[in-house]
């Protein structure tokens, strides 16, 4: 009985330590999460990693496609900043110093670091095929930064490490026999696996927010569906259980459910560069044939 009481006290102690942090509300979705790392820390880490990455990366020499990425990125950034300023998040705007780069990499990928440092790989353009689909992708990446998903994941990792360390140390002292170390190891493995689900939830939230950001910037959100179908047909993700991304089917279904809301924000933008955009994307695609 005493051991049970000690274990309960141990768990409560660990939970007390790991529950520290500031409650933050995600724009658009209204989801609340706790973050125990400062914006300054995240931005410093992000800037450091970004500089190291760009020092090794090879920037694209395709002038047209580079201009395309920068144009779409700026359109989205302007829409996001306008939304944040108009909806009680004006203090968040200073956290962003937007940069948009196209790099010579055949992977179909893109990412946005905290602070608005966005990188698109050339290999993604044959799948986006047009400016609107590129906006869908960049809206998703920007949403990760706006929702502070990186800070959320770092907070969870720190809390889990602290909690398992506390539990392990106290169990070693109260029960002995290396029980604490074993328990901490098992718990660490559990948290690592469970965090895959957290990452999938972040991805779906970024899809939802990104869809709306694209619509705010004047891009048709309905183009998200054919884009993800193209990605799926190219051998996308079908197994959720062991992945940190949702399956393409789950993603498409969630986007379809979110579409009516996104369309409320959509006002088509007037562009004069459609033919230039199409030529640029076709040129990129032809290089890979």
Backbone as numpy.savetxt, mean C-alpha at the origin, in Angstrom:
# Nx Ny Nz CAx CAy CAz Cx Cy Cz
-2.94 -23.73 39.68 -3.77 -22.53 39.68 -2.91 -21.27 39.68
-1.84 -21.28 40.49 -0.95 -20.12 40.54 -0.31 -19.87 39.19
0.06 -20.96 38.50 0.67 -20.81 37.18 -0.32 -20.19 36.19
-1.59 -20.58 36.30 -2.62 -20.03 35.42 -2.77 -18.54 35.67
-2.81 -18.16 36.97 -2.94 -16.75 37.31 -1.74 -15.96 36.80
-0.56 -16.54 36.96 0.65 -15.85 36.48 0.62 -15.68 34.97
0.12 -16.70 34.28 0.04 -16.61 32.82 -0.93 -15.51 32.40
-2.09 -15.43 33.10 -3.08 -14.39 32.79 -2.47 -13.01 33.01
-1.76 -12.85 34.13 -1.11 -11.57 34.42 -0.08 -11.24 33.35
0.64 -12.27 32.91 1.65 -12.09 31.87 1.02 -11.57 30.58
-0.06 -12.19 30.17 -0.74 -11.79 28.94 -1.25 -10.37 29.05
-1.87 -10.04 30.21 -2.40 -8.69 30.40 -1.28 -7.66 30.39
-0.15 -8.02 30.97 1.00 -7.11 30.97 1.48 -6.85 29.55
1.59 -7.92 28.79 2.04 -7.78 27.40 1.08 -6.92 26.60
-0.22 -7.15 26.79 -1.21 -6.38 26.06 -1.16 -4.90 26.43
-0.89 -4.62 27.69 -0.78 -3.23 28.13 0.36 -2.52 27.41
1.51 -3.21 27.31 2.66 -2.61 26.65 2.42 -2.40 25.16
1.78 -3.35 24.51 1.66 -3.28 23.06 0.46 -2.46 22.61
-0.39 -2.01 23.54 -1.57 -1.25 23.15 -1.28 0.24 23.04
-0.02 0.65 23.30 0.34 2.06 23.23 0.32 2.54 21.78
0.12 3.83 21.60 0.11 4.40 20.27 -0.97 5.44 20.13
-1.04 6.03 18.94 -2.03 7.05 18.64 -3.05 6.51 17.66
-4.31 6.77 17.92 -5.37 6.33 17.02 -5.42 7.25 15.81
-5.36 6.66 14.64 -5.38 7.42 13.39 -6.56 6.95 12.54
-7.21 7.88 11.86 -8.35 7.56 11.01 -7.94 7.61 9.54
-8.22 6.56 8.81 -7.86 6.50 7.39 -8.84 7.35 6.59
-8.35 8.27 5.76 -9.24 9.06 4.92 -10.10 8.18 4.01
-11.27 8.63 3.69 -12.24 7.96 2.81 -12.92 6.77 3.47
-12.15 5.82 4.00 -12.77 4.61 4.56 -13.23 4.82 6.00
-12.57 5.72 6.73 -12.94 5.97 8.12 -12.45 4.91 9.08
-11.66 3.96 8.58 -11.15 2.91 9.46 -10.15 3.51 10.45
-10.22 3.07 11.69 -9.28 3.54 12.70 -8.22 2.48 12.99
-7.00 2.91 13.13 -5.92 2.00 13.50 -4.95 2.75 14.42
-4.20 1.98 15.19 -3.26 2.57 16.13 -1.85 2.54 15.54
-1.18 3.67 15.68 0.17 3.81 15.14 1.08 4.32 16.24
2.18 3.61 16.46 3.10 3.97 17.55 4.43 4.50 17.04
4.52 4.76 15.73 5.74 5.35 15.17 5.37 6.71 14.58
6.25 7.67 14.71 5.96 9.03 14.28 6.07 9.18 12.77
5.39 10.22 12.24 5.51 10.53 10.82 6.96 10.83 10.47
7.65 11.54 11.37 9.04 11.91 11.13 9.92 10.67 10.97
9.68 9.66 11.81 10.45 8.42 11.73 10.20 7.70 10.41
8.93 7.58 10.05 8.57 6.88 8.82 9.12 7.59 7.60
8.99 8.92 7.57 9.46 9.68 6.42 10.98 9.63 6.31
11.67 9.68 7.45 13.13 9.58 7.43 13.57 8.24 6.87
12.93 7.18 7.34 13.24 5.83 6.87 12.93 5.70 5.38
11.78 6.25 4.97 11.36 6.17 3.58 12.33 6.91 2.66
12.71 8.12 3.05 13.62 8.91 2.22 14.96 8.22 2.06
15.41 7.60 3.14 16.68 6.88 3.10 16.61 5.70 2.13
15.54 4.91 2.25 15.37 3.74 1.39 15.19 4.16 -0.07
14.45 5.24 -0.28 14.17 5.72 -1.63 15.46 6.17 -2.32
16.31 6.91 -1.60 17.57 7.37 -2.17 18.47 6.19 -2.53
18.49 5.19 -1.65 19.31 4.01 -1.92 18.80 3.26 -3.14
17.45 3.16 -3.26 16.88 2.46 -4.41 17.19 3.20 -5.71
16.93 4.51 -5.73 17.12 5.28 -6.95 18.58 5.37 -7.35
19.50 5.26 -6.39 20.92 5.29 -6.71 21.34 4.06 -7.52
20.60 2.96 -7.33 20.91 1.71 -8.03 20.01 1.49 -9.25
18.82 2.09 -9.24 17.87 1.88 -10.32 18.32 2.58 -11.60
17.85 2.07 -12.72 18.15 2.68 -14.01 16.88 3.37 -14.50
16.94 4.69 -14.57 15.77 5.43 -15.04 15.51 5.15 -16.50
14.23 5.13 -16.85 13.84 4.88 -18.23 14.36 6.00 -19.14
14.76 5.62 -20.34 15.17 6.60 -21.35 14.03 6.94 -22.30
12.86 6.35 -22.05 11.68 6.61 -22.88 11.05 7.93 -22.43
11.26 8.96 -23.19 10.82 10.30 -22.82 9.29 10.40 -22.74
8.62 9.80 -23.72 7.16 9.89 -23.76 6.52 9.20 -22.57
6.97 7.99 -22.27 6.39 7.24 -21.17 6.75 7.84 -19.82
7.93 8.40 -19.72 8.32 9.08 -18.48 7.41 10.28 -18.24
7.15 11.03 -19.31 6.24 12.18 -19.21 4.83 11.72 -18.84
4.42 10.56 -19.38 3.10 10.01 -19.08 2.97 9.71 -17.58
3.95 9.03 -17.03 3.92 8.68 -15.60 3.87 9.94 -14.75
4.68 10.92 -15.10 4.73 12.15 -14.31 3.43 12.94 -14.42
2.85 12.96 -15.60 1.59 13.69 -15.79 0.46 13.05 -15.00
0.31 11.74 -15.12 -0.75 11.04 -14.40 -0.53 11.16 -12.89
0.72 11.01 -12.47 1.03 11.11 -11.05 0.67 12.47 -10.49
1.02 13.53 -11.20 0.72 14.88 -10.72 -0.79 15.14 -10.68
-1.50 14.63 -11.67 -2.97 14.79 -11.66 -3.57 14.14 -10.41
-3.10 12.95 -10.08 -3.59 12.26 -8.90 -3.17 12.97 -7.62
-1.92 13.39 -7.57 -1.42 14.08 -6.37 -2.23 15.35 -6.10
-2.54 16.10 -7.15 -3.33 17.32 -6.99 -4.71 17.01 -6.45
-5.32 15.94 -6.96 -6.66 15.56 -6.49 -6.62 15.11 -5.03
-5.60 14.35 -4.67 -5.47 13.85 -3.29 -5.24 15.01 -2.33
-4.34 15.91 -2.68 -4.06 17.06 -1.81 -5.31 17.91 -1.63
-6.03 18.12 -2.70 -7.27 18.90 -2.61 -8.28 18.24 -1.68
-8.39 16.91 -1.79 -9.32 16.18 -0.91 -8.88 16.29 0.55
-7.61 16.09 0.81 -7.11 16.12 2.19 -7.34 17.50 2.81
-7.08 18.56 2.06 -7.25 19.91 2.57 -8.72 20.22 2.85
-9.60 19.64 2.07 -11.03 19.95 2.19 -11.77 19.07 3.18
-11.08 18.05 3.72 -11.78 17.09 4.57 -11.09 16.85 5.92
-10.45 17.88 6.42 -9.90 17.80 7.77 -8.54 17.14 7.89
-7.85 16.94 6.76 -6.53 16.30 6.81 -5.44 17.23 6.29
-5.66 18.52 6.40 -4.69 19.48 5.86 -3.31 19.31 6.46
-3.26 18.89 7.74 -1.96 18.70 8.39 -1.17 17.54 7.79
-1.84 16.65 7.06 -1.15 15.52 6.45 -0.44 15.91 5.15
-0.87 17.00 4.55 -0.33 17.39 3.24 1.17 17.63 3.30
1.66 18.18 4.41 3.09 18.46 4.55 3.95 17.20 4.59
3.31 16.04 4.76 4.06 14.78 4.78 4.45 14.30 3.39
3.93 14.99 2.36 4.16 14.52 0.99 5.05 15.47 0.20
6.09 14.91 -0.40 6.94 15.61 -1.36 6.97 14.72 -2.60
6.02 14.94 -3.49 5.73 14.00 -4.56 6.87 13.90 -5.57
7.18 12.67 -5.95 8.13 12.38 -7.03 7.61 11.18 -7.82
7.77 11.25 -9.13 7.26 10.18 -10.00 8.36 9.76 -10.96
8.74 8.48 -10.91 9.82 7.98 -11.74 9.41 6.73 -12.49
9.88 6.63 -13.72 9.74 5.41 -14.52 11.12 4.79 -14.62
11.23 3.52 -14.23 12.53 2.86 -14.27 12.53 1.72 -15.28
13.73 1.44 -15.79 13.89 0.39 -16.81 13.95 -0.96 -16.13
12.79 -1.53 -15.94 12.66 -2.84 -15.30 11.47 -3.54 -15.96
11.65 -4.80 -16.35 10.62 -5.52 -17.08 9.49 -6.04 -16.19
9.62 -5.91 -14.89 8.58 -6.39 -13.97 7.32 -5.53 -14.11
6.17 -6.18 -13.99 4.89 -5.45 -14.03 4.57 -5.00 -12.62
5.18 -3.88 -12.24 5.07 -3.48 -10.84 5.17 -1.96 -10.71
4.75 -1.47 -9.52 4.89 -0.06 -9.15 4.83 0.00 -7.64
5.36 1.07 -7.06 5.24 1.23 -5.61 5.29 2.70 -5.24
4.75 2.99 -4.07 4.78 4.34 -3.53 5.27 4.27 -2.10
6.37 4.94 -1.81 6.88 4.97 -0.45 6.17 6.08 0.34
6.15 5.98 1.66 5.59 7.06 2.46 6.26 8.38 2.08
5.46 9.43 1.99 5.99 10.71 1.56 5.76 11.00 0.09
5.18 10.02 -0.64 4.81 10.26 -2.03 5.89 10.02 -3.05
6.83 9.13 -2.74 7.88 8.77 -3.69 7.40 7.56 -4.51
7.06 7.81 -5.78 6.40 6.79 -6.60 7.31 6.32 -7.72
7.36 5.00 -7.88 8.18 4.38 -8.93 7.31 3.43 -9.74
7.38 3.56 -11.05 6.68 2.66 -11.97 7.71 1.92 -12.80
7.53 0.62 -12.95 8.41 -0.18 -13.80 7.88 -0.18 -15.23
8.79 -0.15 -16.18 8.37 -0.14 -17.59 7.52 -1.37 -17.93
7.79 -2.49 -17.27 7.05 -3.71 -17.56 5.57 -3.65 -17.22
5.15 -2.63 -16.49 3.74 -2.48 -16.15 2.93 -1.88 -17.30
3.56 -1.05 -18.12 2.83 -0.28 -19.13 2.11 -1.13 -20.19
2.67 -2.27 -20.63 1.91 -3.09 -21.57 0.61 -3.62 -20.98
0.48 -3.64 -19.65 -0.75 -4.11 -19.02 -1.72 -2.95 -18.76
-1.18 -1.80 -18.42 -2.09 -0.66 -18.24 -2.66 -0.23 -19.59
-1.83 -0.15 -20.61 -2.23 0.12 -21.99 -2.75 1.54 -22.25
-3.16 2.25 -21.23 -3.68 3.60 -21.43 -3.50 4.43 -20.16
-3.72 5.71 -20.29 -3.51 6.64 -19.19 -4.43 6.36 -18.01
-5.67 5.98 -18.31 -6.64 5.75 -17.25 -6.26 4.55 -16.39
-5.86 3.46 -17.01 -5.47 2.28 -16.24 -4.22 2.55 -15.41
-3.32 3.36 -15.96 -2.14 3.75 -15.19 -2.56 4.55 -13.96
-3.57 5.39 -14.13 -4.10 6.18 -13.00 -4.68 5.27 -11.92
-5.31 4.17 -12.34 -5.86 3.21 -11.37 -4.74 2.64 -10.52
-3.63 2.28 -11.16 -2.50 1.70 -10.43 -1.87 2.74 -9.50
-1.62 3.93 -10.02 -0.98 4.96 -9.20 -1.90 5.41 -8.06
-3.21 5.41 -8.31 -4.15 5.74 -7.24 -4.05 4.74 -6.10
-3.90 3.47 -6.46 -3.73 2.41 -5.47 -2.46 2.61 -4.67
-1.35 2.91 -5.35 -0.07 3.08 -4.66 -0.10 4.31 -3.75
-0.67 5.40 -4.24 -0.78 6.61 -3.42 -1.64 6.35 -2.19
-2.66 5.53 -2.34 -3.55 5.22 -1.21 -2.79 4.54 -0.08
-1.82 3.70 -0.40 -1.01 3.07 0.65 -0.34 4.14 1.52
0.18 5.18 0.86 0.86 6.24 1.60 -0.13 7.08 2.40
-1.25 7.42 1.80 -2.25 8.25 2.48 -2.83 7.52 3.69
-3.04 6.22 3.57 -3.60 5.42 4.66 -2.56 5.04 5.71
-1.31 5.38 5.47 -0.21 5.08 6.40 -0.10 3.58 6.68
-0.22 2.80 5.63 -0.14 1.35 5.79 1.24 0.90 6.26
2.29 1.58 5.81 3.63 1.21 6.25 3.78 1.41 7.75
3.31 2.55 8.25 3.38 2.82 9.68 2.55 1.82 10.46
1.42 1.43 9.90 0.55 0.45 10.55 1.25 -0.91 10.66
1.89 -1.33 9.59 2.55 -2.63 9.61 3.77 -2.63 10.53
4.52 -1.53 10.52 5.68 -1.44 11.41 5.23 -1.45 12.86
4.13 -0.77 13.15 3.58 -0.75 14.50 3.19 -2.16 14.94
2.54 -2.89 14.07 2.12 -4.25 14.40 3.32 -5.15 14.65
4.32 -5.01 13.83 5.51 -5.83 14.01 6.22 -5.52 15.32
6.34 -4.23 15.63 6.98 -3.83 16.88 6.19 -4.33 18.09
4.87 -4.19 18.02 4.01 -4.64 19.12 4.10 -6.15 19.32
4.11 -6.88 18.22 4.16 -8.33 18.31 5.51 -8.79 18.86
6.58 -8.14 18.41 7.90 -8.50 18.93 8.01 -8.19 20.41
7.48 -7.04 20.81 7.52 -6.66 22.22 6.67 -7.60 23.06
5.48 -7.90 22.56 4.57 -8.77 23.31 5.13 -10.16 23.48
5.66 -10.75 22.42 6.20 -12.11 22.53 7.46 -12.14 23.39
8.24 -11.05 23.34 9.44 -10.98 24.19 9.06 -10.91 25.66
8.05 -10.10 25.98 7.59 -9.98 27.37 7.04 -11.31 27.87
6.18 -11.92 27.07 5.59 -13.20 27.46 6.68 -14.25 27.67
7.64 -14.31 26.72 8.69 -15.31 26.82 9.54 -15.13 28.06
9.94 -13.91 28.35 10.78 -13.65 29.52 10.08 -13.99 30.82
8.80 -13.61 30.93 8.08 -13.86 32.19 7.80 -15.35 32.36
7.47 -16.02 31.26 7.21 -17.46 31.37 8.49 -18.21 31.76
9.62 -17.78 31.24 10.88 -18.41 31.63 11.12 -18.28 33.13
10.75 -17.10 33.68 10.97 -16.86 35.10 9.95 -17.59 35.99
8.71 -17.70 35.50 7.65 -18.29 36.35 7.52 -19.80 36.19
7.76 -20.30 34.98 7.56 -21.73 34.73 8.90 -22.43 34.51
9.81 -21.75 33.82 11.12 -22.34 33.59 11.12 -23.34 32.45
12.19 -24.09 32.34 12.27 -25.13 31.32 12.27 -24.61 29.91
12.69 -23.34 29.72 12.73 -22.76 28.38 11.35 -22.62 27.75
10.30 -22.73 28.57 8.93 -22.65 28.06 8.69 -21.32 27.37
9.20 -20.25 27.98 8.98 -18.92 27.42 9.56 -18.77 26.03
10.76 -19.27 25.83 11.39 -19.16 24.51 10.60 -19.93 23.46
10.12 -21.10 23.84 9.32 -21.91 22.91 8.02 -21.19 22.57
7.36 -20.66 23.62 6.09 -19.96 23.41 6.28 -18.74 22.54
7.36 -17.99 22.79 7.63 -16.80 22.00 7.88 -17.16 20.54
8.59 -18.26 20.32 8.86 -18.69 18.96 7.60 -19.08 18.22
6.73 -19.83 18.89 5.46 -20.23 18.28 4.61 -19.01 17.99
4.54 -18.10 18.97 3.74 -16.89 18.79 4.27 -16.05 17.64
5.60 -15.96 17.53 6.20 -15.20 16.45 5.83 -15.76 15.09
5.84 -17.08 14.97 5.44 -17.70 13.72 3.97 -17.44 13.42
3.14 -17.47 14.45 1.71 -17.23 14.26 1.48 -15.82 13.77
2.15 -14.85 14.41 1.96 -13.47 14.02 2.43 -13.24 12.59
3.53 -13.85 12.21 4.04 -13.69 10.86 3.02 -14.17 9.83
2.40 -15.29 10.10 1.39 -15.83 9.20 0.13 -14.97 9.21
-0.28 -14.55 10.42 -1.51 -13.77 10.55 -1.36 -12.41 9.87
-0.18 -11.87 9.84 0.04 -10.57 9.23 -0.19 -10.58 7.73
-0.14 -11.77 7.13 -0.47 -11.85 5.72 -1.89 -11.36 5.47
-2.77 -11.67 6.38 -4.15 -11.21 6.27 -4.22 -9.70 6.41
-3.45 -9.16 7.36 -3.44 -7.70 7.50 -3.00 -7.05 6.19
-2.00 -7.61 5.56 -1.52 -7.04 4.31 -2.57 -7.12 3.22
-3.31 -8.21 3.16 -4.37 -8.32 2.17 -5.46 -7.28 2.41
-5.77 -7.04 3.70 -6.77 -6.03 4.03 -6.28 -4.65 3.60
-5.00 -4.38 3.81 -4.43 -3.12 3.37 -4.52 -2.97 1.86
-4.25 -4.06 1.15 -4.31 -4.02 -0.31 -5.72 -3.70 -0.81
-6.72 -4.33 -0.21 -8.10 -4.09 -0.62 -8.52 -2.66 -0.27
-8.06 -2.17 0.88 -8.37 -0.79 1.25 -7.73 0.18 0.26
-6.50 -0.11 -0.15 -5.82 0.74 -1.14 -6.52 0.68 -2.49
-7.04 -0.48 -2.86 -7.83 -0.60 -4.09 -9.04 0.33 -4.04
-9.75 0.27 -2.93 -10.96 1.07 -2.74 -10.63 2.57 -2.80
-9.64 2.98 -2.00 -9.26 4.39 -1.97 -8.69 4.85 -3.32
-7.85 3.99 -3.92 -7.23 4.35 -5.19 -8.24 4.53 -6.29
-9.29 3.73 -6.26 -10.36 3.85 -7.25 -11.00 5.24 -7.15
-11.23 5.69 -5.94 -11.85 7.00 -5.72 -10.88 8.12 -6.06
-9.61 7.95 -5.70 -8.61 8.97 -6.05 -8.53 9.15 -7.56
-8.54 8.04 -8.30 -8.50 8.12 -9.76 -9.73 8.85 -10.30
-10.89 8.53 -9.72 -12.13 9.20 -10.14 -12.07 10.70 -9.83
-11.54 11.05 -8.67 -11.39 12.46 -8.30 -10.52 13.21 -9.30
-9.52 12.50 -9.83 -8.59 13.12 -10.78 -9.14 13.13 -12.20
-10.35 12.62 -12.38 -10.99 12.66 -13.69 -10.79 11.44 -14.55
-10.35 10.33 -13.95 -10.14 9.08 -14.70 -11.27 8.11 -14.42
-11.73 7.43 -15.45 -12.86 6.52 -15.35 -12.52 5.32 -14.46
-13.13 5.21 -13.28 -12.79 4.10 -12.38 -13.18 2.73 -12.92
-14.12 2.69 -13.85 -14.56 1.40 -14.40 -13.46 0.70 -15.19
-12.42 1.44 -15.57 -11.31 0.83 -16.28 -10.47 -0.08 -15.37
-10.74 -0.02 -14.06 -10.01 -0.89 -13.13 -10.32 -2.36 -13.39
-11.54 -2.65 -13.78 -11.94 -4.05 -13.96 -11.20 -4.69 -15.13
-11.24 -4.10 -16.34 -10.48 -4.73 -17.44 -8.98 -4.76 -17.19
-8.46 -3.76 -16.47 -7.03 -3.79 -16.16 -6.68 -5.00 -15.33
-7.44 -5.25 -14.24 -7.12 -6.38 -13.38 -7.40 -7.71 -14.06
-8.31 -7.72 -15.00 -8.54 -8.94 -15.78 -7.33 -9.22 -16.67
-6.73 -8.15 -17.21 -5.51 -8.34 -18.01 -4.39 -8.88 -17.14
-4.26 -8.32 -15.95 -3.22 -8.79 -15.03 -3.46 -10.25 -14.65
-4.73 -10.60 -14.44 -5.07 -11.97 -14.07 -4.76 -12.95 -15.19
-5.09 -12.56 -16.42 -4.87 -13.45 -17.57 -3.38 -13.65 -17.84
-2.56 -12.74 -17.30 -1.11 -12.86 -17.49 -0.45 -13.71 -16.41
-1.29 -14.37 -15.60 -0.75 -15.23 -14.55 -0.66 -14.53 -13.23
-1.75 -13.89 -12.81 -1.77 -13.15 -11.56 -1.90 -14.05 -10.34
-2.29 -13.46 -9.24 -2.37 -14.17 -7.96 -3.72 -14.86 -7.79
-3.72 -16.15 -7.57 -4.97 -16.90 -7.39 -5.09 -17.51 -6.01
-4.00 -17.60 -5.26 -4.01 -18.24 -3.95 -3.81 -17.21 -2.85
-4.87 -16.94 -2.06 -4.80 -15.93 -1.02 -4.08 -16.42 0.23
-4.21 -17.70 0.54 -3.81 -18.19 1.86 -2.36 -17.87 2.20
-1.46 -18.07 1.24 -0.04 -17.87 1.51 0.51 -16.65 0.79
-0.34 -15.66 0.59 0.08 -14.45 -0.11 -0.26 -13.22 0.70
0.51 -12.14 0.49 0.19 -10.88 1.15 -0.66 -9.99 0.26
-1.12 -10.53 -0.87 -2.03 -9.82 -1.75 -3.31 -10.65 -1.94
-4.45 -9.96 -2.12 -5.68 -10.71 -2.39 -5.62 -11.36 -3.77
-6.38 -12.42 -3.97 -6.43 -13.04 -5.29 -7.05 -12.05 -6.27
-6.77 -12.24 -7.56 -7.34 -11.35 -8.56 -8.86 -11.38 -8.54
-9.43 -12.57 -8.32 -10.89 -12.69 -8.28 -11.47 -11.89 -7.11
-10.83 -11.99 -5.94 -11.29 -11.22 -4.77 -11.16 -9.74 -5.03
-10.06 -9.36 -5.62 -9.80 -7.94 -5.91 -10.84 -7.39 -6.88
-11.11 -8.10 -7.94 -12.08 -7.64 -8.94 -13.48 -7.54 -8.34
-13.84 -8.54 -7.54 -15.16 -8.52 -6.89 -15.30 -7.31 -5.97
-14.26 -7.02 -5.19 -14.30 -5.88 -4.27 -14.38 -4.57 -5.04
-13.66 -4.47 -6.15 -13.70 -3.26 -6.96 -15.09 -3.05 -7.56
-15.72 -4.12 -7.98 -17.07 -4.01 -8.53 -18.06 -3.50 -7.49
-17.89 -3.95 -6.25 -18.77 -3.48 -5.17 -18.51 -2.02 -4.84
-17.26 -1.60 -4.97 -16.90 -0.21 -4.65 -17.21 0.77 -5.78
-17.50 0.24 -6.97 -17.64 1.08 -8.15 -18.73 2.16 -8.04
-19.93 1.84 -7.52 -20.97 2.89 -7.43 -20.52 4.10 -6.63
-19.78 3.87 -5.56 -19.28 4.99 -4.75 -18.23 5.77 -5.53
-17.31 5.08 -6.18 -16.26 5.76 -6.94 -16.84 6.61 -8.07
-17.88 6.11 -8.70 -18.48 6.84 -9.82 -19.10 8.16 -9.38
-19.45 8.28 -8.11 -20.01 9.53 -7.61 -18.97 10.65 -7.63
-17.70 10.28 -7.60 -16.62 11.26 -7.60 -16.10 11.56 -9.00
-16.59 10.83 -9.98 -16.01 10.87 -11.33 -16.57 11.99 -12.19
-15.67 12.86 -12.63 -15.97 13.87 -13.63 -14.88 13.77 -14.68
-15.23 13.31 -15.90 -14.20 13.06 -16.92 -13.31 14.28 -17.14
-12.02 14.04 -17.23 -11.08 15.12 -17.50 -10.91 15.29 -19.00
-10.62 16.48 -19.43 -10.41 16.77 -20.84 -8.92 16.66 -21.11
-8.54 15.76 -22.01 -7.13 15.58 -22.34 -6.90 15.86 -23.81
-5.70 16.30 -24.13 -5.33 16.58 -25.52 -4.19 15.68 -25.96
-3.86 14.71 -25.11 -2.67 13.90 -25.40 -2.98 12.41 -25.54
-4.23 12.09 -25.86 -4.62 10.69 -25.92 -3.81 9.93 -26.96
-3.63 10.52 -28.17 -2.89 9.83 -29.20 -1.43 9.67 -28.81
-0.86 10.70 -28.17 0.52 10.60 -27.72 0.68 9.50 -26.70
-0.29 9.42 -25.79 -0.26 8.39 -24.75 -0.32 7.00 -25.36
-1.24 6.81 -26.32 -1.40 5.51 -26.93 -0.14 5.10 -27.68
0.49 6.08 -28.38 1.73 5.77 -29.11 2.83 5.36 -28.14
2.90 6.07 -27.02 3.95 5.77 -26.04 3.82 4.38 -25.47
2.60 4.00 -25.13 2.36 2.68 -24.55 2.60 1.59 -25.57
2.14 1.81 -26.81 2.36 0.82 -27.87 3.85 0.64 -28.13
4.59 1.74 -28.09 6.04 1.68 -28.31 6.70 0.83 -27.25
6.26 1.01 -25.99 6.81 0.23 -24.89 6.49 -1.25 -25.05
5.26 -1.53 -25.48 4.84 -2.92 -25.64 5.61 -3.60 -26.77
5.83 -2.84 -27.88 6.52 -3.42 -29.02 7.96 -3.76 -28.71
8.58 -3.01 -27.79 9.96 -3.27 -27.41 10.12 -4.64 -26.77
9.02 -5.14 -26.20 9.10 -6.39 -25.42 8.65 -7.61 -26.23
8.27 -7.36 -27.49 7.84 -8.48 -28.33 9.05 -9.20 -28.90
